[in-house]
XYZ file of N, CA and C in Angstrom:
180
model
N -2.706 2.800 -14.688
C -2.684 1.243 -14.157
C -0.351 0.990 -14.696
N -1.175 0.307 -12.796
C 0.602 0.775 -11.841
C 1.354 -0.618 -12.841
N 2.408 -0.131 -12.377
C 3.398 -1.152 -13.191
C 4.069 -1.844 -11.199
N 3.687 -3.999 -12.188
C 4.802 -3.922 -10.807
C 6.086 -5.030 -11.283
N 7.404 -5.054 -10.285
C 7.779 -6.067 -10.764
C 8.570 -6.577 -9.587
N 9.335 -7.590 -9.506
C 9.421 -8.451 -8.507
C 11.435 -8.706 -9.527
N 12.375 -8.155 -7.903
C 13.508 -8.629 -9.121
C 14.761 -9.421 -8.115
N 16.122 -9.367 -7.708
C 15.939 -10.032 -7.439
C 16.464 -9.567 -5.912
N 16.410 -8.019 -5.732
C 16.358 -7.550 -4.189
C 14.724 -7.171 -3.420
N 13.309 -7.447 -3.829
C 12.570 -7.436 -3.723
C 11.624 -7.129 -4.755
N 10.430 -6.471 -4.468
C 9.520 -6.058 -4.788
C 8.562 -4.422 -5.063
N 9.026 -3.252 -6.406
C 8.733 -2.749 -6.876
C 7.622 -2.679 -7.531
N 6.179 -0.914 -6.774
C 5.536 -0.779 -7.444
C 5.931 0.846 -8.023
N 5.760 1.087 -9.461
C 5.616 1.833 -9.893
C 7.363 3.324 -9.519
N 7.835 1.515 -9.807
C 9.396 2.521 -9.172
C 9.917 1.839 -8.212
N 9.270 2.294 -6.968
C 9.462 1.948 -5.694
C 9.299 1.423 -5.553
N 10.753 1.013 -3.979
C 10.654 -0.275 -3.349
C 9.497 -1.006 -2.074
N 8.735 -1.967 -2.253
C 7.669 -2.015 -1.329
C 8.307 -3.107 -0.239
N 8.458 -2.687 0.874
C 9.229 -3.097 2.088
C 7.678 -3.457 3.529
N 8.502 -3.636 3.991
C 7.980 -4.222 5.035
C 6.064 -4.745 4.515
N 6.385 -5.409 3.951
C 3.972 -6.434 3.291
C 4.596 -7.270 4.074
N 3.120 -7.870 4.097
C 3.049 -9.549 5.527
C 2.507 -10.648 4.303
N 2.079 -10.247 3.571
C 0.972 -11.304 2.588
C 1.445 -10.707 0.964
N 1.725 -11.821 -0.053
C 1.697 -11.122 -1.495
C 0.424 -11.950 -1.845
N -0.365 -11.944 -2.556
C -0.693 -12.469 -3.329
C -1.238 -12.738 -5.101
N -0.814 -13.028 -5.731
C 0.019 -13.219 -6.994
C -1.363 -13.451 -8.249
N -2.336 -13.307 -8.501
C -2.847 -13.944 -9.650
C -3.045 -13.337 -10.772
N -2.730 -13.973 -12.224
C -2.262 -14.185 -13.751
C -3.671 -14.451 -14.540
N -4.443 -13.960 -15.459
C -4.992 -14.607 -16.051
C -4.459 -14.878 -17.408
N -4.893 -14.645 -18.182
C -4.439 -14.674 -20.177
C -4.349 -14.110 -21.275
N -4.818 -12.259 -19.105
C -5.221 -11.384 -20.788
C -3.788 -11.249 -20.591
N -2.760 -11.202 -19.581
C -1.746 -10.872 -19.218
C -1.559 -9.046 -18.161
N -2.493 -9.514 -17.033
C -3.186 -8.968 -16.194
C -2.772 -9.107 -14.737
N -2.230 -9.409 -13.963
C -2.200 -9.670 -12.614
C -2.676 -8.967 -11.771
N -3.785 -9.306 -11.002
C -3.644 -9.059 -9.762
C -3.002 -9.105 -8.595
N -2.278 -8.386 -8.040
C -1.701 -7.997 -6.410
C -1.848 -7.880 -5.389
N -2.252 -8.733 -4.298
C -2.483 -8.034 -2.707
C -1.755 -8.420 -2.116
N -1.623 -6.878 -2.002
C -0.447 -6.743 -0.396
C -1.957 -6.858 1.099
N -0.889 -7.110 1.841
C -0.885 -6.642 3.522
C 0.445 -6.415 3.723
N 0.161 -5.268 4.541
C 0.732 -3.511 4.664
C 0.799 -3.484 6.237
N 1.802 -3.385 6.958
C 1.826 -2.909 8.215
C 1.536 -1.277 8.232
N 1.979 -0.450 9.053
C 2.518 1.140 8.944
C 1.952 1.896 9.947
N 2.115 2.605 10.023
C 1.468 4.392 10.040
C 0.818 4.250 9.049
N 0.081 4.914 9.758
C -0.914 6.229 8.476
C -2.047 7.248 8.856
N -0.600 7.763 8.297
C -0.748 9.999 8.351
C -2.245 10.254 8.587
N -2.091 10.461 9.895
C -3.836 11.187 9.826
C -4.810 10.281 10.586
N -4.650 9.214 10.747
C -5.584 8.312 11.174
C -4.866 7.529 12.433
N -3.601 6.940 12.415
C -2.256 6.809 13.436
C -1.841 8.312 14.524
N -1.814 8.971 14.213
C -1.851 10.230 14.345
C -2.630 11.003 15.047
N -3.972 10.872 15.495
C -5.242 11.342 14.638
C -4.764 12.685 16.456
N -4.294 12.197 17.088
C -4.510 13.019 18.614
C -3.865 14.049 18.273
N -3.265 14.586 16.879
C -2.608 16.392 16.327
C -3.656 16.775 15.562
N -4.696 15.877 15.407
C -5.361 17.270 14.906
C -6.412 17.682 16.086
N -7.367 18.372 14.988
C -8.459 18.843 16.518
C -9.638 18.645 15.185
N -10.514 18.382 15.572
C -11.875 17.660 14.205
C -13.498 18.594 15.162
N -12.705 19.123 16.233
C -14.057 19.294 16.817
C -14.214 20.652 16.393
N -15.760 21.567 16.528
C -15.927 22.572 15.929
C -15.246 23.692 15.980
N -15.190 24.988 15.380
C -14.578 26.410 15.849
C -15.929 26.878 17.211
N -15.343 27.952 17.598
C -15.919 28.668 18.208
C -15.989 29.817 17.980
N -17.293 30.455 17.750
C -17.851 31.708 16.670
C -18.589 32.374 17.909
């Protein structure tokens, strides 16, 4: 299970500070389990830089 922390300087997930998020929704229930939904924007390696990959079948 992930560990979420809200500190004075921002949001942390598993000890790493999360930056550049747009939306944050927090839902907590009586079982002490919190649902955290984050919308983030950034470049996703392997998707946004797909030009650097060659997915064609090799010539045999």
